[in-house]
Amino acid sequence: MSDALLQVDAISKSFGGLRAVTEFTLRLAPGDLQGLIGPNGAGKTTVFNLLTGVYTPTAGTISLAGRRLSGLRPHRIAQAGMARTFQNIRLFGDLSVLDNVRVACHLRVNRGVLSAILRSGGSIGEERAITERARSLLRIFNLLDREAEDARSLPYGDQRRLEIARAIATEPRVLLLDEPAAGMNPQEKIELRELIRKVRRDFGLTVLLIEHDMGVVMDCCEKITVLDHGVTIAHGTPERIQSDSKVIEAYLGAPASDLPPRAGGGR
Amino acid sequence: MTLDQRRAAELAPSRAVAALRSAAPLAVGLGLALALHLGLDASDLPFHTKVLVDVGINVILAVSLTMVNGFTGQFSVGHAAFMAVGGYTAGALTYYSSLLLWDSGDQHGGFLGAGEWLFVGSCIVGGLVAAAAGYVVGLPSLRLRGDYLAIVTLGFGEIVRVILQQTGNVKFTADEVREAGFLDTATSLGGALGFTGVPTYSSIFWVYAFVAITLLVAHRLKFSTYGRAFLSIREDEIAAEAMGVRTTRYKVLAFVLAAGFAGIAGGMFAHQSGATLNPRELGFQKSFDVVTMVVLGGMGSISGAVAAAAILTILPELLRDLPHVWPAGVLVLALGLAFGGPKRARFALWTVGVTAAIEAIRFGARRLGVNLADYRLIFYALSLILMMILRPQGIFGVREAWEIGPIGRILARRARRAAP
Ligand SMILES: Nc1ncnc2c1ncn2[C@@H]1O[C@H](COP(=O)(O)OP(=O)(O)OP(=O)(O)O)[C@@H](O)[C@H]1O
Ligand SMILES: [Mg+2]
């Protein structure tokens, strides 16, 4: 067990009387690409919110590379190497595409605010290094020619990809993607699969992917965890998950509109 | 893990170039302040000088509040309280030190003389005390998300006002001060009547020197990695936090900086000719004026805040004797038609309409012998309402004056070409 990068031990979260997540356990080895699926309201996004410190687990522990994360503020968790995207896109809408990515480089900055006010040589160097890095990320995500536009003016699919670029700019070890394909057209979805594999390889990332589009999940992920009503009902390879009776039941028990594969996503 | 420091070092300019680029804008700013000072001195326009000092002070206030309400998207409505803290601190320091040092509360020495340096030192101390007050007020209220800051700053403003009203009478001689000792003197700030007798040092040069410093700090902050972190908090606090931005720390930092500059502006205000440093003068109304400037300028736009501060300070004076506006209207119309974007027809229509309306009001007022200055608050309100209808994002929105319109398009094209 010692070679796990992300080790999640029986974390739970309740909202009032609602047990949104119950004893969720997960282990990601370096380089893993795992999926997290389940019907609407299963608690997938809540798991991400717990992992990234938006909520504090009522029980259980989270550790990244042996370091305990549960209880830390979100920015500390980001610093420790966990980054995420949001299901309901949360870009910095009035900032330019370039600035969205540059904001995410901020946590790796060394120079203080006084240095920025004095415009010291060191701060100028860092500023240029940030811009260079941000542009190289935008190039990978095919967004470089839109760098000056407001983030909110981008088409939906571009916004999703910008969110991924922004998350990667924080130099994470673990990347959490919350329904990145939602709202994308079929062509974009195919490109997205390629992109996820590429960034995982090029940036040495470990990825946990929430996705309703079964095409994307089954194609990308080596292992899948299935949640239903906050409880883990299955865990295994895509083939095993597809034929698991509990999984089929969970999905068929849900309203027909939630049946996978599903286009679009909850906001 | 940190940013690739080797790459950052490679990209950094040489030491000499960096030092030059760091200091040059300040030198230019101080030079301009000096030129303005000498120019006005030579032309002997006391009224214009007074208005320009007011403009400068309001620019410092509006630009500093922009750091909080604009950059980090918090809502402070107590900026005048920090102005009061800084103003009373600076005023009392200068006044009582003058009594002790020179046995007189009047001006001492000429341009750049000992008295002026005492004044500058006092203003800086006033700024530091106001910044400390900002930390005490900001730390507890900015930890929480939501509108707590508005409530707390409102309350703080009232507390400051009430405390100042309870202070004792101003002392008039060095002997009185020596006899009373430090604590007693420090609380002799004139009470409800106000602190009178602070020597007049707020000349055009010093006010605009501090305007230059304020603008430089605000601009460098906004266009640095810290400024982007500030703006990200305004845009989406949860996402900012998730990207590693220390939101609480930066909200407090922006608030403390803003309070510090408000304190300095207070210092300038205290040393203005004919000023009475008065608790009521620096109350909620003043705070609200500054908020109006920030909103009108466009939340987060430094140049917008400057423009709004200038307009809202000069407007009431202009209304006393409204000049013809049609030449300005024609100019704006011509510029708009020549360089405007796709909405230029609408813009032209509004320009003509507003110009005609103002001319009509001017004509009517002249005929009826009405003094428009008596109605200036109505004008204020009307222009604000009109603004919110025409440009709800403020004059420039988040952007700066040079980032929008034709200049902005040219700059953007150049930046894109410079990109690797
Ligand atoms: N802040 C909150 N307060 C109260 N209830 C919440 C909160 N956040 C989530 N919930 C509830 O917790 C449950 C799990 O929600 P969650 O968003 O994690 O589901 P999900 O699996 O991401 O669903 P979807 O596929 O629709 O995104 C839902 O019943 C939701 O209503
Ligand atoms: Mg969800």
XYZ file of C-alpha atoms and ligand atoms in Angstrom:
719
model
C 0.000 0.000 0.000
C 2.965 2.289 0.450
C 3.293 3.121 -3.246
C -0.113 4.834 -3.415
C 0.032 8.458 -4.498
C -3.462 9.335 -3.371
C -4.876 7.307 -0.522
C -8.460 7.965 0.497
C -9.633 6.080 3.563
C -13.312 5.764 4.333
C -14.267 9.435 4.017
C -17.861 10.410 4.711
C -19.876 13.572 4.376
C -23.426 14.391 5.426
C -25.478 17.447 4.636
C -27.948 17.654 7.488
C -29.675 14.298 7.352
C -28.473 13.460 3.836
C -25.501 11.123 3.706
C -23.996 12.376 0.468
C -20.870 10.205 0.693
C -20.457 7.164 2.907
C -17.054 5.619 3.654
C -15.559 6.317 0.280
C -12.227 4.585 -0.195
C -9.899 4.944 -3.134
C -6.288 4.340 -3.947
C -4.512 5.903 -6.906
C -1.031 4.721 -7.835
C 1.229 7.148 -9.716
C 0.143 7.351 -13.346
C -3.282 5.792 -12.809
C -6.263 6.978 -14.812
C -9.363 5.944 -12.968
C -13.024 6.768 -13.439
C -15.722 7.695 -10.966
C -19.260 7.188 -12.196
C -22.766 6.938 -10.847
C -26.266 8.280 -11.427
C -27.154 11.928 -10.781
C -26.811 12.887 -7.149
C -24.679 9.831 -6.373
C -22.104 11.974 -4.598
C -19.324 12.136 -7.202
C -18.837 15.897 -7.100
C -19.032 15.762 -3.319
C -16.084 13.348 -3.360
C -14.100 15.920 -5.383
C -15.126 18.661 -2.983
C -13.890 16.534 -0.102
C -10.611 15.734 -1.828
C -9.915 19.379 -2.620
C -10.892 20.753 0.780
C -14.071 22.580 -0.228
C -15.750 20.388 2.380
C -14.078 18.734 5.352
C -14.891 15.047 5.693
C -16.978 14.183 8.739
C -14.869 11.031 9.020
C -11.927 9.394 7.276
C -8.571 10.584 5.990
C -7.048 11.701 2.710
C -3.335 11.632 2.039
C -1.249 12.565 -0.954
C 2.200 11.012 -1.219
C 2.076 10.179 2.466
C 1.059 13.680 3.484
C -2.256 14.107 5.233
C -4.565 16.528 3.413
C -7.866 16.229 5.225
C -8.608 19.416 7.139
C -6.329 21.635 5.053
C -7.648 24.723 3.286
C -8.183 24.237 -0.476
C -5.207 26.412 -1.452
C -2.906 24.254 0.671
C -4.238 21.154 -1.024
C -3.628 22.740 -4.411
C -0.113 23.539 -3.294
C 0.384 19.947 -2.207
C -0.349 18.889 -5.776
C -4.048 18.281 -6.311
C -5.914 20.230 -8.967
C -9.416 20.004 -10.304
C -11.905 21.223 -12.842
C -15.498 22.058 -12.042
C -18.644 20.424 -13.333
C -20.367 23.805 -13.561
C -17.493 25.645 -15.223
C -15.857 28.119 -12.871
C -13.509 30.127 -15.002
C -12.499 33.677 -14.132
C -14.951 35.018 -16.682
C -13.837 38.639 -16.924
C -10.175 37.725 -17.139
C -8.475 36.873 -20.396
C -7.816 33.283 -21.386
C -4.121 33.850 -20.760
C -4.736 35.358 -17.333
C -6.892 32.419 -16.303
C -3.902 30.171 -16.763
C -1.460 32.671 -15.293
C -3.513 32.912 -12.093
C -3.001 29.198 -11.649
C 0.782 29.643 -11.900
C 0.691 32.033 -8.959
C 1.007 29.426 -6.239
C 4.484 28.472 -7.458
C 5.798 32.023 -7.276
C 8.746 32.872 -5.006
C 8.888 36.658 -5.014
C 6.863 38.646 -2.545
C 4.334 41.371 -3.154
C 6.876 44.111 -2.404
C 9.028 42.773 -5.190
C 6.037 43.033 -7.521
C 5.368 46.636 -6.489
C 9.015 47.560 -7.021
C 9.045 45.562 -10.269
C 12.360 44.055 -9.262
C 14.342 42.177 -11.868
C 13.486 38.919 -10.134
C 9.770 39.573 -10.257
C 9.974 40.531 -13.939
C 11.798 37.256 -14.619
C 9.141 35.274 -12.791
C 6.413 37.179 -14.576
C 7.937 36.276 -17.937
C 8.447 32.671 -16.912
C 4.789 32.485 -15.896
C 3.648 33.956 -19.199
C 5.873 31.614 -21.142
C 4.559 28.598 -19.265
C 0.963 29.709 -19.619
C 1.382 30.181 -23.353
C 2.968 26.784 -23.787
C -0.017 25.242 -22.004
C -2.446 27.199 -24.146
C -0.663 25.923 -27.226
C -1.127 22.327 -26.128
C -4.814 23.001 -25.596
C -5.177 24.823 -28.890
C -6.227 28.024 -27.195
C -3.214 30.187 -27.914
C -4.882 32.271 -30.622
C -7.675 33.150 -28.209
C -5.422 34.168 -25.335
C -6.574 37.789 -25.276
C -10.296 37.024 -25.229
C -12.384 37.065 -22.074
C -12.781 33.526 -20.786
C -16.547 33.909 -20.713
C -16.681 34.614 -24.438
C -15.214 31.206 -25.368
C -17.417 28.452 -26.768
C -18.417 25.806 -24.259
C -15.953 23.145 -25.326
C -13.080 25.638 -25.228
C -14.093 26.681 -21.738
C -13.910 23.060 -20.604
C -10.450 22.687 -22.094
C -9.333 25.993 -20.586
C -10.367 24.673 -17.182
C -8.132 21.663 -17.682
C -5.247 23.862 -18.825
C -5.729 26.071 -15.791
C -5.719 23.082 -13.450
C -2.525 21.729 -14.995
C -0.868 25.135 -14.618
C -0.841 24.585 -10.848
C 1.661 21.760 -11.492
C -0.444 19.054 -9.878
C 0.402 15.415 -9.322
C -3.217 14.393 -9.190
C -5.773 15.883 -11.558
C -9.486 15.615 -10.838
C -11.756 16.131 -13.849
C -15.455 16.642 -13.170
C -17.410 15.802 -16.321
C -14.977 17.377 -18.800
C -16.958 16.098 -21.794
C -20.257 17.610 -20.707
C -21.571 19.942 -23.376
C -19.024 18.874 -25.964
C -19.939 17.705 -29.440
C -18.909 14.189 -30.585
C -15.832 15.454 -32.397
C -14.693 17.399 -29.350
C -15.242 14.328 -27.181
C -12.931 12.265 -29.338
C -10.302 14.990 -29.162
C -10.799 15.202 -25.408
C -9.942 11.521 -24.933
C -6.710 12.077 -26.825
C -5.994 15.200 -24.833
C -6.503 13.494 -21.472
C -4.157 10.685 -22.443
C -1.620 13.141 -23.787
C -1.485 15.402 -20.752
C -1.358 12.414 -18.437
C 1.679 11.162 -20.308
C 3.417 14.497 -20.861
C 2.879 15.920 -17.391
C 3.195 12.640 -15.508
C -0.278 13.074 -14.059
C -2.482 10.761 -12.109
C -6.082 11.324 -13.131
C -9.452 10.720 -11.551
C -12.262 11.295 -14.002
C -15.952 11.822 -13.348
C -17.869 11.376 -16.565
C -21.370 10.546 -17.651
C -20.292 9.820 -21.191
C -19.644 6.109 -21.064
C -17.762 6.201 -24.337
C -15.149 8.439 -22.758
C -15.009 6.594 -19.440
C -14.831 3.076 -20.796
C -12.266 4.078 -23.377
C -9.969 6.098 -21.106
C -10.066 4.522 -17.674
C -8.220 1.460 -16.484
C -10.304 1.158 -13.346
C -13.717 2.521 -12.465
C -15.464 3.145 -9.162
C -19.241 3.302 -9.153
C -21.134 5.349 -6.581
C -24.824 5.198 -5.835
C -26.426 7.220 -3.065
C -22.974 7.958 -1.705
C -22.050 4.298 -1.388
C -19.439 2.528 -3.502
C -21.285 -0.291 -5.219
C -18.571 -1.522 -7.554
C -14.924 -1.101 -8.386
C -13.016 -2.722 -11.210
C -12.074 -2.748 -14.874
C -14.474 -1.283 -17.457
C -15.469 -4.769 -18.637
C -16.333 -5.928 -15.127
C -18.252 -2.719 -14.404
C -20.296 -2.998 -17.593
C -21.520 -6.451 -16.649
C -21.930 -5.814 -12.909
C -25.522 -6.457 -11.903
C -25.534 -3.862 -9.097
C -24.314 -1.202 -11.495
C -26.919 -2.021 -14.090
C -29.572 -1.940 -11.407
C -28.396 1.426 -10.086
C -28.550 2.957 -13.532
C -31.826 1.349 -14.543
C -33.350 2.312 -11.207
C -32.600 5.934 -11.945
C -34.850 8.082 -14.152
C -34.446 7.286 -17.838
C -32.881 10.671 -18.567
C -29.848 9.687 -16.495
C -29.104 6.591 -18.504
C -25.622 6.543 -19.903
C -24.402 7.674 -22.299
C -25.732 11.100 -21.661
C -25.157 14.294 -23.560
C -24.832 17.583 -21.742
C -24.285 17.880 -18.014
C -25.817 19.274 -14.879
C -24.843 22.856 -14.180
C 7.663 22.951 -5.783
C 8.261 26.392 -7.210
C 8.196 28.010 -10.573
C 11.099 27.128 -12.820
C 13.514 29.539 -11.180
C 16.299 28.888 -13.644
C 14.053 29.968 -16.492
C 12.864 32.982 -14.496
C 16.475 34.027 -13.910
C 17.226 33.661 -17.611
C 14.297 35.868 -18.496
C 15.022 38.526 -15.881
C 16.451 41.796 -17.165
C 19.927 42.826 -16.077
C 20.263 44.501 -12.712
C 20.825 47.978 -14.142
C 17.905 47.781 -16.549
C 15.643 46.482 -13.807
C 16.628 49.275 -11.425
C 16.035 51.864 -14.098
C 12.658 50.442 -15.047
C 11.694 50.229 -11.415
C 12.522 53.845 -10.607
C 11.830 55.673 -13.870
C 8.021 55.875 -13.613
C 8.252 57.321 -10.125
C 10.779 59.903 -11.293
C 8.474 60.857 -14.145
C 5.519 61.070 -11.755
C 7.393 63.304 -9.346
C 8.586 65.436 -12.257
C 5.037 65.904 -13.491
C 3.861 66.782 -9.990
C 6.618 69.367 -9.748
C 5.789 70.820 -13.157
C 2.114 71.087 -12.248
C 3.043 72.690 -8.956
C 5.342 75.274 -10.494
C 2.928 75.954 -13.331
C 0.036 76.673 -10.994
C 2.254 78.652 -8.670
C 3.289 80.898 -11.522
C -0.222 81.409 -12.857
C -1.666 82.306 -9.432
C -4.983 80.457 -9.576
C -5.815 79.713 -5.935
C -9.273 78.355 -6.698
C -8.044 75.985 -9.409
C -5.260 74.893 -7.094
C -7.744 74.090 -4.353
C -9.926 72.052 -6.708
C -6.887 70.208 -8.044
C -5.780 69.310 -4.522
C -9.283 67.964 -3.904
C -9.074 65.977 -7.130
C -5.717 64.523 -6.104
C -6.960 63.464 -2.687
C -10.064 61.889 -4.170
C -7.964 60.081 -6.777
C -5.884 58.514 -4.002
C -9.072 57.505 -2.186
C -10.827 56.090 -5.236
C -7.806 54.215 -6.558
C -7.063 52.694 -3.165
C -10.662 51.599 -2.691
C -10.474 50.078 -6.164
C -7.952 47.610 -4.756
C -10.616 46.282 -2.393
C -13.967 46.797 -4.120
C -12.548 46.443 -7.600
C -9.671 43.984 -7.507
C -10.749 41.542 -4.817
C -14.472 42.190 -5.239
C -15.149 42.827 -1.567
C -17.460 45.613 -0.556
C -16.054 48.149 1.859
C -18.198 51.165 2.686
C -15.976 52.644 5.364
C -13.101 54.111 3.431
C -13.551 57.552 4.981
C -12.979 56.035 8.410
C -9.446 55.050 7.415
C -9.054 58.503 5.935
C -10.096 59.899 9.312
C -7.683 57.656 11.204
C -4.816 58.710 8.950
C -5.900 62.334 8.812
C -6.208 62.832 12.545
C -2.980 60.958 13.197
C -1.058 62.996 10.634
C -2.706 66.284 11.549
C -2.092 65.862 15.270
C 1.483 64.749 14.674
C 2.337 67.734 12.519
C 0.492 70.243 14.645
C 1.733 69.177 18.052
C 5.259 68.502 16.806
C 5.318 71.971 15.292
C 4.264 73.437 18.620
C 7.000 71.574 20.443
C 9.713 72.053 17.823
C 9.081 75.567 16.626
C 6.750 76.913 19.268
C 4.131 77.613 16.629
C 1.425 75.679 14.845
C 2.010 77.560 11.615
C 3.866 76.525 8.509
C 7.595 76.268 8.980
C 10.197 76.614 6.258
C 9.594 76.896 2.546
C 9.270 74.407 -0.299
C 10.990 71.148 0.745
C 11.844 72.785 4.076
C 11.788 71.154 7.503
C 8.067 71.731 7.957
C 7.233 69.917 4.731
C 9.308 66.908 5.704
C 7.558 66.802 9.046
C 4.281 66.840 7.124
C 5.369 64.036 4.795
C 6.557 61.957 7.728
C 3.266 62.550 9.531
C 1.269 61.489 6.496
C 3.270 58.294 6.194
C 2.750 57.549 9.889
C -0.942 58.328 9.397
C -0.986 55.836 6.532
C 0.699 53.182 8.647
C -1.730 53.668 11.530
C -4.667 53.482 9.118
C -3.187 50.318 7.606
C -2.922 48.800 11.078
C -6.561 49.711 11.680
C -7.348 48.074 8.343
C -5.684 44.879 9.507
C -7.679 44.829 12.742
C -10.954 45.446 10.881
C -10.173 43.282 7.874
C -8.752 40.135 9.397
C -11.866 38.915 11.218
C -14.375 40.061 8.607
C -12.515 38.908 5.491
C -12.113 35.348 6.709
C -15.789 34.939 6.050
C -17.265 34.890 2.615
C -20.152 37.232 1.920
C -21.067 40.740 2.850
C -19.732 40.867 6.379
C -17.143 43.396 5.326
C -19.781 45.947 4.342
C -21.445 45.675 7.734
C -18.199 45.725 9.691
C -16.747 48.696 7.783
C -20.010 50.576 8.228
C -19.828 49.941 11.960
C -16.162 50.864 12.079
C -16.926 54.201 10.449
C -19.483 54.988 13.112
C -17.122 53.941 15.906
C -14.391 56.199 14.557
C -16.800 59.099 14.279
C -18.133 58.694 17.812
C -14.674 58.293 19.333
C -13.407 61.395 17.539
C -16.376 63.368 18.791
C -15.438 62.495 22.368
C -11.910 63.872 22.122
C -10.890 66.992 24.047
C -10.169 70.525 22.886
C -7.166 71.295 20.753
C -4.221 72.709 22.714
C -2.750 75.964 21.532
C 0.683 76.340 23.069
C 3.801 74.273 23.548
C 3.537 74.731 27.317
C 0.045 73.276 27.382
C 1.272 70.282 25.421
C 4.269 69.696 27.702
C 2.134 69.986 30.781
C -0.521 67.613 29.489
C 1.833 64.814 28.445
C 1.536 62.405 25.560
C -1.734 60.598 26.216
C -3.726 63.691 27.005
C -2.352 65.505 23.965
C -2.954 62.542 21.689
C -6.621 62.632 22.639
C -6.960 66.391 22.230
C -8.328 66.309 18.709
C -11.031 68.920 18.854
C -14.080 66.714 19.447
C -17.242 67.459 17.509
C -15.997 70.922 16.577
C -13.152 69.482 14.579
C -9.393 69.773 14.652
C -8.553 73.308 13.554
C -5.163 74.868 13.173
C -3.302 72.096 11.350
C -0.697 73.920 9.252
C -1.267 74.041 5.512
C 1.250 71.860 3.724
C -0.829 69.978 1.142
C 0.572 71.662 -1.910
C 0.017 70.477 -5.432
C 3.481 68.931 -5.483
C 3.038 66.750 -2.431
C -0.509 65.715 -3.206
C 0.404 64.707 -6.734
C 3.614 63.057 -5.591
C 1.444 60.743 -3.499
C -1.039 60.413 -6.354
C 1.874 59.209 -8.488
C 2.939 56.696 -5.842
C -0.620 55.438 -5.406
C -1.123 55.023 -9.142
C 2.203 53.284 -9.547
C 1.526 50.835 -6.736
C -2.007 50.112 -7.923
C -0.919 49.660 -11.518
C 2.022 47.398 -10.741
C -0.109 45.349 -8.414
C -2.886 44.908 -10.935
C -0.536 43.877 -13.710
C 1.465 41.454 -11.642
C 0.875 37.903 -10.548
C -0.482 39.270 -7.254
C -2.988 41.483 -9.027
C -4.227 38.543 -11.051
C -4.626 36.601 -7.825
C -6.647 39.524 -6.400
C -8.866 39.632 -9.479
C -9.401 35.882 -9.421
C -10.905 36.235 -5.940
C -13.408 38.699 -7.297
C -14.203 36.459 -10.244
C -14.722 33.238 -8.312
C -13.469 32.747 -4.801
C -13.927 28.979 -4.793
C -12.073 28.510 -8.061
C -9.331 30.899 -6.927
C -8.840 28.924 -3.728
C -8.809 25.665 -5.728
C -6.049 27.067 -7.946
C -3.931 27.714 -4.867
C -4.692 31.398 -4.313
C -4.569 32.264 -0.623
C -7.830 34.118 -0.727
C -8.108 35.302 2.881
C -4.533 36.503 2.960
C -4.893 38.460 -0.251
C -8.209 39.981 0.680
C -6.621 41.219 3.891
C -3.522 42.401 2.029
C -5.587 44.442 -0.437
C -7.661 45.845 2.387
C -4.619 46.852 4.451
C -2.953 48.501 1.454
C -6.139 50.384 0.628
C -6.558 51.530 4.228
C -2.946 52.724 4.239
C -3.422 54.862 1.147
C -6.710 56.184 2.510
C -4.760 57.188 5.619
C -2.272 59.092 3.490
C -5.131 60.782 1.637
C -6.508 61.716 5.048
C -3.156 63.248 5.896
C -3.287 65.348 2.739
C -6.841 66.342 3.578
C -5.852 67.370 7.106
C -3.108 69.679 5.853
C -5.237 71.314 3.206
C -5.780 75.052 3.336
C -9.030 75.894 5.042
C -9.715 72.301 6.014
C -11.385 71.520 9.246
C -10.698 67.991 10.189
C -14.141 67.143 11.383
C -15.715 63.810 12.350
C -18.850 64.501 10.340
C -16.920 65.517 7.261
C -15.252 62.096 7.195
C -18.376 60.089 7.870
C -20.554 57.764 5.885
C -21.333 60.385 3.235
C -17.670 60.652 2.317
C -17.282 56.861 2.229
C -20.219 56.675 -0.076
C -18.769 59.330 -2.381
C -15.666 57.200 -2.784
C -17.697 54.054 -3.454
C -19.574 56.020 -6.127
C -16.290 56.936 -7.783
C -15.173 53.312 -7.860
C -18.488 52.078 -9.241
C -18.651 54.833 -11.813
C -15.075 54.211 -12.921
C -15.784 50.528 -13.383
C -15.007 48.086 -10.607
C -11.308 47.364 -10.895
C -10.260 49.963 -13.442
C -7.549 52.281 -12.142
C -7.918 54.788 -14.951
C -11.682 54.577 -14.504
C -11.365 55.430 -10.817
C -9.097 58.359 -11.685
C -11.535 59.661 -14.284
C -14.528 59.228 -11.993
C -12.761 60.895 -9.064
C -11.821 63.839 -11.264
C -15.291 64.153 -12.787
C -17.162 63.866 -9.507
C -14.874 66.411 -7.863
C -14.936 68.943 -10.671
C -18.592 68.514 -11.637
C -20.073 70.366 -8.629
C -17.680 73.247 -9.274
C -18.594 73.328 -12.946
C -22.274 73.405 -12.104
C -21.818 76.694 -10.314
C -21.327 78.259 -13.711
C -22.020 75.690 -16.366
C -20.006 76.341 -19.539
C -21.141 75.354 -23.028
C -20.787 71.619 -23.526
C -21.462 71.396 -27.241
C -17.794 71.749 -28.280
C -16.962 68.762 -26.068
C -20.005 66.958 -27.457
C -18.884 67.527 -31.036
C -15.381 66.324 -30.196
C -16.657 63.150 -28.516
C -19.011 62.582 -31.432
C -16.228 62.959 -33.977
C -13.868 60.669 -32.083
C -16.618 58.119 -31.541
C -17.576 58.051 -35.210
C -13.976 57.914 -36.367
C -12.667 55.189 -34.063
C -15.766 53.623 -32.511
C -16.621 49.964 -32.640
C -19.751 48.340 -34.035
C -22.050 50.232 -31.638
C -20.984 53.666 -32.794
C -24.391 54.722 -34.131
C -25.963 54.173 -30.733
C -23.076 55.950 -29.092
C -23.453 58.931 -31.422
C -27.157 59.177 -30.705
C -26.577 59.216 -26.978
C -23.818 61.807 -27.288
C -26.067 64.142 -29.253
C -28.952 63.555 -26.857
C -26.962 64.161 -23.692
C -25.213 67.217 -25.128
C -28.513 68.718 -26.245
C -30.101 68.006 -22.859
C -27.272 69.684 -20.959
C -27.355 72.684 -23.296
C -31.114 72.946 -22.805
C -30.727 72.845 -19.033
C -28.015 75.487 -19.223
C -30.203 77.704 -21.378
C -33.188 77.264 -19.076
C -31.157 77.965 -15.954
C -29.775 81.147 -17.451
C -33.231 82.345 -18.473
C -34.780 81.609 -15.107
C -31.775 82.798 -13.142
C -31.428 79.466 -11.360
C -28.120 78.551 -9.746
C -27.510 74.997 -10.908
C -25.018 74.372 -8.111
C -27.952 74.248 -5.712
C -29.249 71.266 -7.634
C -25.947 69.489 -8.066
C -26.947 66.459 -6.039
C -29.800 65.897 -8.476
C -27.283 66.075 -11.324
C -25.080 63.605 -9.518
C -27.912 61.178 -9.126
C -29.113 61.643 -12.683
C -25.677 61.147 -14.180
C -25.203 58.023 -12.072
C -28.537 56.618 -13.209
C -27.741 57.464 -16.821
C -24.359 55.823 -16.429
C -25.838 52.658 -14.997
C -28.225 52.448 -17.932
C -25.633 53.224 -20.599
C -22.619 51.465 -19.156
C -23.515 49.383 -16.126
C -19.939 48.135 -15.975
C -18.690 51.690 -15.309
C -16.708 53.975 -17.575
C -14.069 51.410 -18.466
C -15.360 48.221 -16.845
C -12.522 46.167 -15.368
C -10.276 47.287 -18.167
C -7.997 50.284 -18.277
C -8.536 53.235 -20.603
C -5.774 52.077 -22.917
C -7.051 48.518 -23.109
C -10.326 49.394 -24.788
C -11.144 51.195 -27.999
C -8.704 51.737 -30.847
C -5.558 51.908 -28.685
C -6.531 48.643 -27.018
C -6.963 46.941 -30.373
C -3.511 48.074 -31.480
C -1.897 46.961 -28.215
C -3.615 43.581 -28.363
C -2.368 43.027 -31.895
C 1.167 43.912 -30.841
C 1.030 41.603 -27.831
C -0.154 38.741 -30.012
C 2.674 39.290 -32.453
C 5.183 39.351 -29.594
C 3.916 35.978 -28.323
C 6.174 33.078 -29.236
N -23.655 21.869 -0.279
C -24.627 20.941 -0.247
N -25.627 21.055 0.643
C -26.611 20.140 0.691
N -26.676 19.069 -0.114
C -25.719 18.899 -1.032
C -24.645 19.830 -1.149
N -23.832 19.403 -2.139
C -24.372 18.276 -2.617
N -25.496 17.955 -1.954
C -26.331 16.786 -2.169
O -25.495 15.655 -2.110
C -25.888 14.697 -3.069
C -24.721 14.358 -3.958
O -24.476 15.464 -4.801
P -23.308 15.487 -5.865
O -23.303 16.835 -6.459
O -22.052 15.044 -5.216
O -23.786 14.434 -6.924
P -23.119 14.005 -8.301
O -22.847 12.551 -8.224
O -21.992 14.880 -8.624
O -24.321 14.231 -9.297
P -24.327 14.795 -10.802
O -24.102 13.649 -11.696
O -25.691 15.351 -10.977
O -23.272 15.820 -10.873
C -27.057 15.279 -3.827
O -28.255 14.756 -3.256
C -26.948 16.766 -3.550
O -28.217 17.355 -3.561
Mg -21.547 16.232 -10.027
